[in-house]
Short mmCIF file of C-alpha atoms and ligand atoms in Angstrom, two decimals:
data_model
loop_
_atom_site.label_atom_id
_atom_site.label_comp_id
_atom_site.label_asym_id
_atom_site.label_seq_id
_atom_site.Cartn_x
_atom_site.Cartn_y
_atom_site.Cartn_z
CA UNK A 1 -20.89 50.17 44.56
CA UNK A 2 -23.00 51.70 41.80
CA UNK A 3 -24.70 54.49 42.41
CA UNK A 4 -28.05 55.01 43.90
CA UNK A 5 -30.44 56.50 41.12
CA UNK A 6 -34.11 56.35 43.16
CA UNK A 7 -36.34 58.77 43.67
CA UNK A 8 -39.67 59.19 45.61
CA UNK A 9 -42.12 60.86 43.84
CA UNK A 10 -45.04 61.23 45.78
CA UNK A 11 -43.34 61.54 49.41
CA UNK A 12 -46.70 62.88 50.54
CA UNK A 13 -48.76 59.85 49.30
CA UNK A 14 -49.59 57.25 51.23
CA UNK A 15 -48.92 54.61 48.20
CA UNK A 16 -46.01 56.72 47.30
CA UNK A 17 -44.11 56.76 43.62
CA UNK A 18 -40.78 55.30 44.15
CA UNK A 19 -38.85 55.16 40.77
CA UNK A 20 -35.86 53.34 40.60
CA UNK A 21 -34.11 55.72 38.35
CA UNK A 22 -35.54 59.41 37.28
CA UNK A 23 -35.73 58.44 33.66
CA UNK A 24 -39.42 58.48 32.33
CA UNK A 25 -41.15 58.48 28.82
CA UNK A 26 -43.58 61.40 28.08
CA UNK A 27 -46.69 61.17 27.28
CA UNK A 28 -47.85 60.74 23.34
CA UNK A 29 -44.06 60.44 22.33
CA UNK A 30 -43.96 56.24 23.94
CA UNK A 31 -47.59 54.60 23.08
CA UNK A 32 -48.43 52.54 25.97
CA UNK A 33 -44.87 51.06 26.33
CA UNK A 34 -45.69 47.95 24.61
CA UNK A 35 -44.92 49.60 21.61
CA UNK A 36 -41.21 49.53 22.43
CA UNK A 37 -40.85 46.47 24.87
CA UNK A 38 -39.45 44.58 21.87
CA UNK A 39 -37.05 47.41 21.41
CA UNK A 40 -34.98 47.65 24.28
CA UNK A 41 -35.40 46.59 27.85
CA UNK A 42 -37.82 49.20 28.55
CA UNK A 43 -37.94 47.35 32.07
CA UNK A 44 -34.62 49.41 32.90
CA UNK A 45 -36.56 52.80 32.59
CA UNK A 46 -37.79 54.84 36.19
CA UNK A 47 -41.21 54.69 34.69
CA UNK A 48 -43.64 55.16 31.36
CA UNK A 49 -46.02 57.64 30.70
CA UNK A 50 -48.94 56.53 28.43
CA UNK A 51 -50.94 58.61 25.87
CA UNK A 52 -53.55 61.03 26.62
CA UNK A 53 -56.39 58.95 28.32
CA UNK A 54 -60.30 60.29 27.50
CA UNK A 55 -63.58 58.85 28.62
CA UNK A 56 -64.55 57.77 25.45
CA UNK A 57 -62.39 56.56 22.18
CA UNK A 58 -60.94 59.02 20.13
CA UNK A 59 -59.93 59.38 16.71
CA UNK A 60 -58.28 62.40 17.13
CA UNK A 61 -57.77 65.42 14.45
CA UNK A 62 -57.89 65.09 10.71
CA UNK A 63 -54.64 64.24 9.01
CA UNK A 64 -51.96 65.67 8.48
CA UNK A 65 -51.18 66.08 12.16
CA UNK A 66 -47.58 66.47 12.24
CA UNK A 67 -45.40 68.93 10.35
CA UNK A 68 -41.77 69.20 10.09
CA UNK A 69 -40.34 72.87 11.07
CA UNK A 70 -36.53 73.73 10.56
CA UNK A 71 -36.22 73.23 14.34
CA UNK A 72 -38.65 71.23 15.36
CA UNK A 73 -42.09 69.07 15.12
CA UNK A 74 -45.44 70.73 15.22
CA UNK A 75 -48.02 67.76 16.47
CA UNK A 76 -52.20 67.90 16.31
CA UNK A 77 -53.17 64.91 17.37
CA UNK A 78 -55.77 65.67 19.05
CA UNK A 79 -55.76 63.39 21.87
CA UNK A 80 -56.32 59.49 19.65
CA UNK A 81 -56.57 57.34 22.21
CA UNK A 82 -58.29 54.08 23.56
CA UNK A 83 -60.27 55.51 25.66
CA UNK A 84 -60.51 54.42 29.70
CA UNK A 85 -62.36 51.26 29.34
CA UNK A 86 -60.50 50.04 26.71
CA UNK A 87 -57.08 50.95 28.36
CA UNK A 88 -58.02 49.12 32.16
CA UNK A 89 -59.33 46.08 30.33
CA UNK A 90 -56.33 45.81 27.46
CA UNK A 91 -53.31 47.36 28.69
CA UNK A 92 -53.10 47.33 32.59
CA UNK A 93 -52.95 43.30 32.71
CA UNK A 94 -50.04 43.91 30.43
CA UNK A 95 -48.64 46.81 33.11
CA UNK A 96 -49.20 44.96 35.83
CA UNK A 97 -46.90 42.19 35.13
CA UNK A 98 -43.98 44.79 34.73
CA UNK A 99 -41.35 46.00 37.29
CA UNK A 100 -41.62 49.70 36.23
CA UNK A 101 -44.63 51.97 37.34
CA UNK A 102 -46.60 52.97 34.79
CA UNK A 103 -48.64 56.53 34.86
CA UNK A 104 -51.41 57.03 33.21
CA UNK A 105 -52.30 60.80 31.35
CA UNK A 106 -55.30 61.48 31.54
CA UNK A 107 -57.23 64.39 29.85
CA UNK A 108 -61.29 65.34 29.33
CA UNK A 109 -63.13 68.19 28.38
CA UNK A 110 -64.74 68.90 31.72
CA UNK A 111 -63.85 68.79 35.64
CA UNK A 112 -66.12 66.30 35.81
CA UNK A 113 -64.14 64.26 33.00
CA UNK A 114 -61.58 64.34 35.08
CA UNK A 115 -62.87 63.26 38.32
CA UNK A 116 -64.04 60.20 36.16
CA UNK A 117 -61.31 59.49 34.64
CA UNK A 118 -59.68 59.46 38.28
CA UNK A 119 -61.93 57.26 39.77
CA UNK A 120 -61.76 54.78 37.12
CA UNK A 121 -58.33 54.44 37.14
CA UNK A 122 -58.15 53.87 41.24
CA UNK A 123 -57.33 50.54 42.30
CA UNK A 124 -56.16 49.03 38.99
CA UNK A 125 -53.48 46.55 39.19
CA UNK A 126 -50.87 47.91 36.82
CA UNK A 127 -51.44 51.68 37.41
CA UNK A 128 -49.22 53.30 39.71
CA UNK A 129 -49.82 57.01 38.70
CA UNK A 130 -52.31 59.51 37.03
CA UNK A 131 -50.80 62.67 35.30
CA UNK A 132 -53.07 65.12 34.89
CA UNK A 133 -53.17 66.69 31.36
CA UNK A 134 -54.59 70.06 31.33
CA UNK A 135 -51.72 71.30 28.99
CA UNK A 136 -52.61 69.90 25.34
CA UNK A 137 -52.69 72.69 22.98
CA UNK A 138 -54.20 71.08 19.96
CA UNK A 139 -57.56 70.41 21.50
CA UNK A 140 -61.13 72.66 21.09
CA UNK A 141 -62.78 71.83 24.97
CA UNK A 142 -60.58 71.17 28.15
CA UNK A 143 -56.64 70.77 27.61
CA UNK A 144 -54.58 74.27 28.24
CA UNK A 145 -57.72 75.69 28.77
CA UNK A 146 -57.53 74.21 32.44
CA UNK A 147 -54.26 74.98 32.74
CA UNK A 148 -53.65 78.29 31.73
CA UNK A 149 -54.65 79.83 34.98
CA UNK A 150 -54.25 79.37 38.62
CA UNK A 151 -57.88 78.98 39.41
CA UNK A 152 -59.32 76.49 36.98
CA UNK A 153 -56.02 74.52 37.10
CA UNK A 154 -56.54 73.93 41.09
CA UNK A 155 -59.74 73.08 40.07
CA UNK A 156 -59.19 69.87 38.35
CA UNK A 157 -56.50 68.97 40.54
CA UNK A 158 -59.18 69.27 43.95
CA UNK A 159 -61.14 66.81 41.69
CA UNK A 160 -58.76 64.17 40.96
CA UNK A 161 -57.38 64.22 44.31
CA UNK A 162 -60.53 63.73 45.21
CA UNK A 163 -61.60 60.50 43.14
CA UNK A 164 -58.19 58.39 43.85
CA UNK A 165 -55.63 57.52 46.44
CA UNK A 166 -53.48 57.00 43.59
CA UNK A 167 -50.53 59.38 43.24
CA UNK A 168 -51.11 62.83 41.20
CA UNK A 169 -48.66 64.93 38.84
CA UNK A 170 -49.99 67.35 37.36
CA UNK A 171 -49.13 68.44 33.72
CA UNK A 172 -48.23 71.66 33.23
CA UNK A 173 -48.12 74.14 30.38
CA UNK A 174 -45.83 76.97 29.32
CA UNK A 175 -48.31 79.25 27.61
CA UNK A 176 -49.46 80.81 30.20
CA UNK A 177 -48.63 84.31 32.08
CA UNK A 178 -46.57 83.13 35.09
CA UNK A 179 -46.32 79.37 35.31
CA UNK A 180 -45.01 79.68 39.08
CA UNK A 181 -48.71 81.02 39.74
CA UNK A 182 -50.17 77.22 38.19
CA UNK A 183 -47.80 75.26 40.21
CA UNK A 184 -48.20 77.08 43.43
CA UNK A 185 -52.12 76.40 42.77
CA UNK A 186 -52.19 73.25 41.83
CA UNK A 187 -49.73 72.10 44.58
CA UNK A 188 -51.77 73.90 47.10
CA UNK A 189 -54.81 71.83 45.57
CA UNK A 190 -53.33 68.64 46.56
CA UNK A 191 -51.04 67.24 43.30
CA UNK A 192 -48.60 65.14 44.94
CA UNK A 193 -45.79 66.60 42.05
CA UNK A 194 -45.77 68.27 39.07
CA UNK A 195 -44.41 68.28 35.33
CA UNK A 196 -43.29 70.30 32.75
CA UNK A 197 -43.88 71.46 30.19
CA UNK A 198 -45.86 70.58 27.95
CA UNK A 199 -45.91 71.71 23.97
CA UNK A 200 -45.58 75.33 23.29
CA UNK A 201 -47.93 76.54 20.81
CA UNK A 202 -47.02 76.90 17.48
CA UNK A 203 -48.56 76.89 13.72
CA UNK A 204 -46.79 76.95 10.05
CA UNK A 205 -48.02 78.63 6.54
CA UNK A 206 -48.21 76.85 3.50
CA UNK A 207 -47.31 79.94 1.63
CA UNK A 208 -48.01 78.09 -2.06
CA UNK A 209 -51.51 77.49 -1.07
CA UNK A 210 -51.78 80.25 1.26
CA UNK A 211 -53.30 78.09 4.38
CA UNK A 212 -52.03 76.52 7.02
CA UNK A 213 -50.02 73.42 7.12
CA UNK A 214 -52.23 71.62 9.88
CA UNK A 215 -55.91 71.92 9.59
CA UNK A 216 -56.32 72.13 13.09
CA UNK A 217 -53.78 75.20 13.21
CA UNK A 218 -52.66 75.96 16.23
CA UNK A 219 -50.16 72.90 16.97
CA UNK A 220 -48.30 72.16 19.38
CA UNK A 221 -44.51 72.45 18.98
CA UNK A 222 -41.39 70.61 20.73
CA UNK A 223 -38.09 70.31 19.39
CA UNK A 224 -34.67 70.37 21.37
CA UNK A 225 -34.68 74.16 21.03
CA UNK A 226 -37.47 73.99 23.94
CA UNK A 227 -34.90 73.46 26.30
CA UNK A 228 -33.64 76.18 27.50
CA UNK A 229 -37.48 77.94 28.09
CA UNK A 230 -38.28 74.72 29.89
CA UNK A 231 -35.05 74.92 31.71
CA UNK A 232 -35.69 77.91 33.11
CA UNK A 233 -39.47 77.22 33.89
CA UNK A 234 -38.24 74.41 35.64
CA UNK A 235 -35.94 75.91 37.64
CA UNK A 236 -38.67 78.61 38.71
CA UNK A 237 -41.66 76.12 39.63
CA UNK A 238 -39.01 74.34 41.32
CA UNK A 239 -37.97 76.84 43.48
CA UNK A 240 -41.51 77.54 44.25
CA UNK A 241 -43.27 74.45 45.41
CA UNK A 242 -42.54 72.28 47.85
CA UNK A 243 -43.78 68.73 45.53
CA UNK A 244 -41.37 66.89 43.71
CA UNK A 245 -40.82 68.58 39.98
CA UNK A 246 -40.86 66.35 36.85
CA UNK A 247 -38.69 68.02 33.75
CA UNK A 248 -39.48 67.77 30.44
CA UNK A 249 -38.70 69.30 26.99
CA UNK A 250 -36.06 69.53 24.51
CA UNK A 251 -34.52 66.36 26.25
CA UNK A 252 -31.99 64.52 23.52
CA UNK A 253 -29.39 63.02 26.10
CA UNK A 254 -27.44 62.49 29.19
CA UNK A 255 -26.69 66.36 29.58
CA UNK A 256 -30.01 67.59 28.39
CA UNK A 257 -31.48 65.36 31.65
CA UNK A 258 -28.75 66.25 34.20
CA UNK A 259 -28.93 70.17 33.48
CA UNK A 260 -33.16 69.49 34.74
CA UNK A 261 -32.21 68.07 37.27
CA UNK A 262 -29.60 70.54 38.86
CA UNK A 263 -32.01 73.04 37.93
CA UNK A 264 -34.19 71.33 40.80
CA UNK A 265 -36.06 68.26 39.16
CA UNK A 266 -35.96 64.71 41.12
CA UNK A 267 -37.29 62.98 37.63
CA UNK A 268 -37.23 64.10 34.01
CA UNK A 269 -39.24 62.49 30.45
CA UNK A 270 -37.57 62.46 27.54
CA UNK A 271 -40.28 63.35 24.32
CA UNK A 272 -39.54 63.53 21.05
CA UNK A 273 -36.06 62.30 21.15
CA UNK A 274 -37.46 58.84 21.07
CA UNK A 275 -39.10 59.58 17.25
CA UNK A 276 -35.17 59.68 16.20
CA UNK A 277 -33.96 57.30 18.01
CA UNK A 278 -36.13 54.80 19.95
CA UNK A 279 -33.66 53.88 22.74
CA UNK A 280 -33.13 57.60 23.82
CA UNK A 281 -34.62 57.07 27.64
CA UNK A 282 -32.28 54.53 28.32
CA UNK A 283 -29.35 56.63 26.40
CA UNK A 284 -29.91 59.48 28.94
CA UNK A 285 -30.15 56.91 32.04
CA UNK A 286 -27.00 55.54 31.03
CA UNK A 287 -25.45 58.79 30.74
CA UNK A 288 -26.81 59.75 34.40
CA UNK A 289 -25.36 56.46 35.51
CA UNK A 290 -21.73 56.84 33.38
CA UNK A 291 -21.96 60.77 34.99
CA UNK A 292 -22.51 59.64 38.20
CA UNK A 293 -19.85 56.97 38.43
CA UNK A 294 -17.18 59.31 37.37
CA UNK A 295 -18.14 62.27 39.34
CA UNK A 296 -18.31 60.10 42.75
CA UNK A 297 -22.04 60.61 43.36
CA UNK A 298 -22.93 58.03 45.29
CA UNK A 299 -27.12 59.15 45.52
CA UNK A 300 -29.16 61.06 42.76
CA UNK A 301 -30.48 63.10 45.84
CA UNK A 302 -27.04 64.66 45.77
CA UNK A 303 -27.36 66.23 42.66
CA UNK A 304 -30.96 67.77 42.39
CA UNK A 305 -30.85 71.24 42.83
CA UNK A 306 -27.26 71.08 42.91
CA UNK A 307 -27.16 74.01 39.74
CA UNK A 308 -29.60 76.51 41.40
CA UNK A 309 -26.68 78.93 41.55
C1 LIG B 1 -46.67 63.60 18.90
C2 LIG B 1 -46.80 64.10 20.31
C3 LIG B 1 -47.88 63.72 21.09
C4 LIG B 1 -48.03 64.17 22.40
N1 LIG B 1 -49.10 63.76 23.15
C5 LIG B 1 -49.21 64.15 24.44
C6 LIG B 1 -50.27 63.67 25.26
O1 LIG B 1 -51.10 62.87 24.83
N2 LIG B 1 -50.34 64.12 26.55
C7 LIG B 1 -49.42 65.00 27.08
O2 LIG B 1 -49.53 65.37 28.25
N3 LIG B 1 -48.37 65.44 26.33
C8 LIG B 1 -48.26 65.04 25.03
N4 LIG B 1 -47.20 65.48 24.27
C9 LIG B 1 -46.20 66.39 24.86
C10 LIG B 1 -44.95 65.63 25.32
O3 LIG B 1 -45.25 64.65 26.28
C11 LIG B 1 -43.90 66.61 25.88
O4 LIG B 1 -44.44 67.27 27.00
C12 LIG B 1 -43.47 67.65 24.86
O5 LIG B 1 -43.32 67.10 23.57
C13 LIG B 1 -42.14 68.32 25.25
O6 LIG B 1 -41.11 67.36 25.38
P1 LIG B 1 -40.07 66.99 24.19
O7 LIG B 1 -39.54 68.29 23.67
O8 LIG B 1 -39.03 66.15 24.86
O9 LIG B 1 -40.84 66.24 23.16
C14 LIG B 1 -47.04 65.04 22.95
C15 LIG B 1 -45.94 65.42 22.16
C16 LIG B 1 -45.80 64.96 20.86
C17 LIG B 1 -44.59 65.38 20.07
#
């Protein structure tokens, strides 16, 4: 019998978040899935994580917006995107036909952009999820800003839970004091789970012309070399909160995913990896599986946590 690789992600929900695997996309790094249905059998994947969702259409920052580090990608997008309207009308019909849930990110400038945003996005066929954003360095208004403290972080999280029945993760990110502190809130606010992390911050010099490489300059910055620091934030949120924990950063394959979850997370994304190669998410699911099979696991449950130590 092959292995049981579901996972609940919203047990508290009344719609719940079942996955049938724990292997998402993360935001920004997958489009809206459609992208990459011609790809691979994206179908296979526990779920997809669309772009950064605004009220309005954006065209994000000024070019260039990515930059190439000797470990690593510094990205200043600046939240391009659809925009709400454009995303229920165009790209949920399309969702809704699939097997796999699809989560929407969603990100504004205000609480109130938010609670929008939330209520929008309630009751559209094709939307299983919201993940809330409030970890997106590269923006003026809004992103980290929310999320760099307890307070304003549990905040945005009252308001979306608030505007929609629809299950809520909440985005975390790692520059901040004591990223424990954020989860605790936000849990306590009413997020049905959370993920991390996001982007650490990051810039680069153009030393030649003596200014920064990305207008914008303050980037945000993934690379596999996040792993470990989201490891270990992982493993501390997780032993903190009592909502399922989503794991995310530095992800490249099978390993990267199953280390996340022993450290305590029931689902992880996998980022950048995709950039190299476009088929990484279902590399790292059939890793899980191929792991699973030959270590005699017979349920994913098994093995979350199962590295705490
Ligand atoms: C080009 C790019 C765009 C991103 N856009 C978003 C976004 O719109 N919303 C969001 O929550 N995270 C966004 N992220 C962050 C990723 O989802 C992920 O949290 C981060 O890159 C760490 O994971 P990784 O090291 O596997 O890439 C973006 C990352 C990159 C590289």
């Amino acid at each position: 019998m092959s292995p049981d690789l579901s996972i609940q992600l919203a047990p508290q929900n009344s719609r719940g978040l079942l996955l049938s695997n724990p292997v998402m996309t993360s935001s920004g790094t997958f489009g809206y899935g459609t992208e990459y249905a011609e790809l691979f059998d994206i179908q296979r994947l526990g779920a997809i994580v669309c772009k950064a969702t605004t009220p309005e259409p954006r065209e994000g920052n000024p070019q260039p917006r990515l930059f190439e580090t000797t470990a690593g990608l510094l990205n200043s997008i600046g939240l391009q995107n659809i925009g709400v309207k454009a995303l229920i009308k165009e790209k949920a019909p399309i969702w809704a036909g699939w097997q796999l849930p699809v989560i929407v990110n969603i990100a504004g400038d205000s609480v109130d952009d938010y609670a929008q945003l939330a209520s929008e996005l309630d009751d559209v066929d094709g939307i299983s999820g919201i993940e809330v954003n409030i970890s997106c360095p590269n923006v003026g208004a809004g992103g980290a800003a929310f999320g760099a403290y307890p307070e304003p972080a549990a905040e945005v999280t009252r308001a979306v839970r608030n505007a929609t029945s629809l299950p809520v993760i909440v985005k975390l990110t790692p520059n901040t004091a004591d990223i424990k502190e954020v989860a605790v809130a936000i849990a306590e606010a009413g997020a049905d789970a959370v993920s991390l992390i996001n982007t650490l911050k990051g810039m680069a010099i153009d030393i030649e012309k003596k200014r920064p490489e990305i207008g914008n300059i303050i980037c945000g910055y993934s690379s596999p070399a996040l792993k470990p620091v989201a490891l270990a934030m992982v493993y501390e949120v997780a032993g903190a909160v009592n909502v399922p924990v989503i794991g995310c950063g530095g992800i490249t394959c099978a390993d990267d995913a199953l280390e996340f979850i022993m450290a305590g997370a029931s689902a992880v994304q996998v980022g950048m990896a995709t950039f190299n190669n476009p088929r990484a998410s279902l590399d790292v699911l059939e890793g899980i599986e191929g792991y699973m099979e030959k270590e005699g696991i017979k349920s994913l449950k098994e093995i979350v946590g199962a590295g705490r130590g």
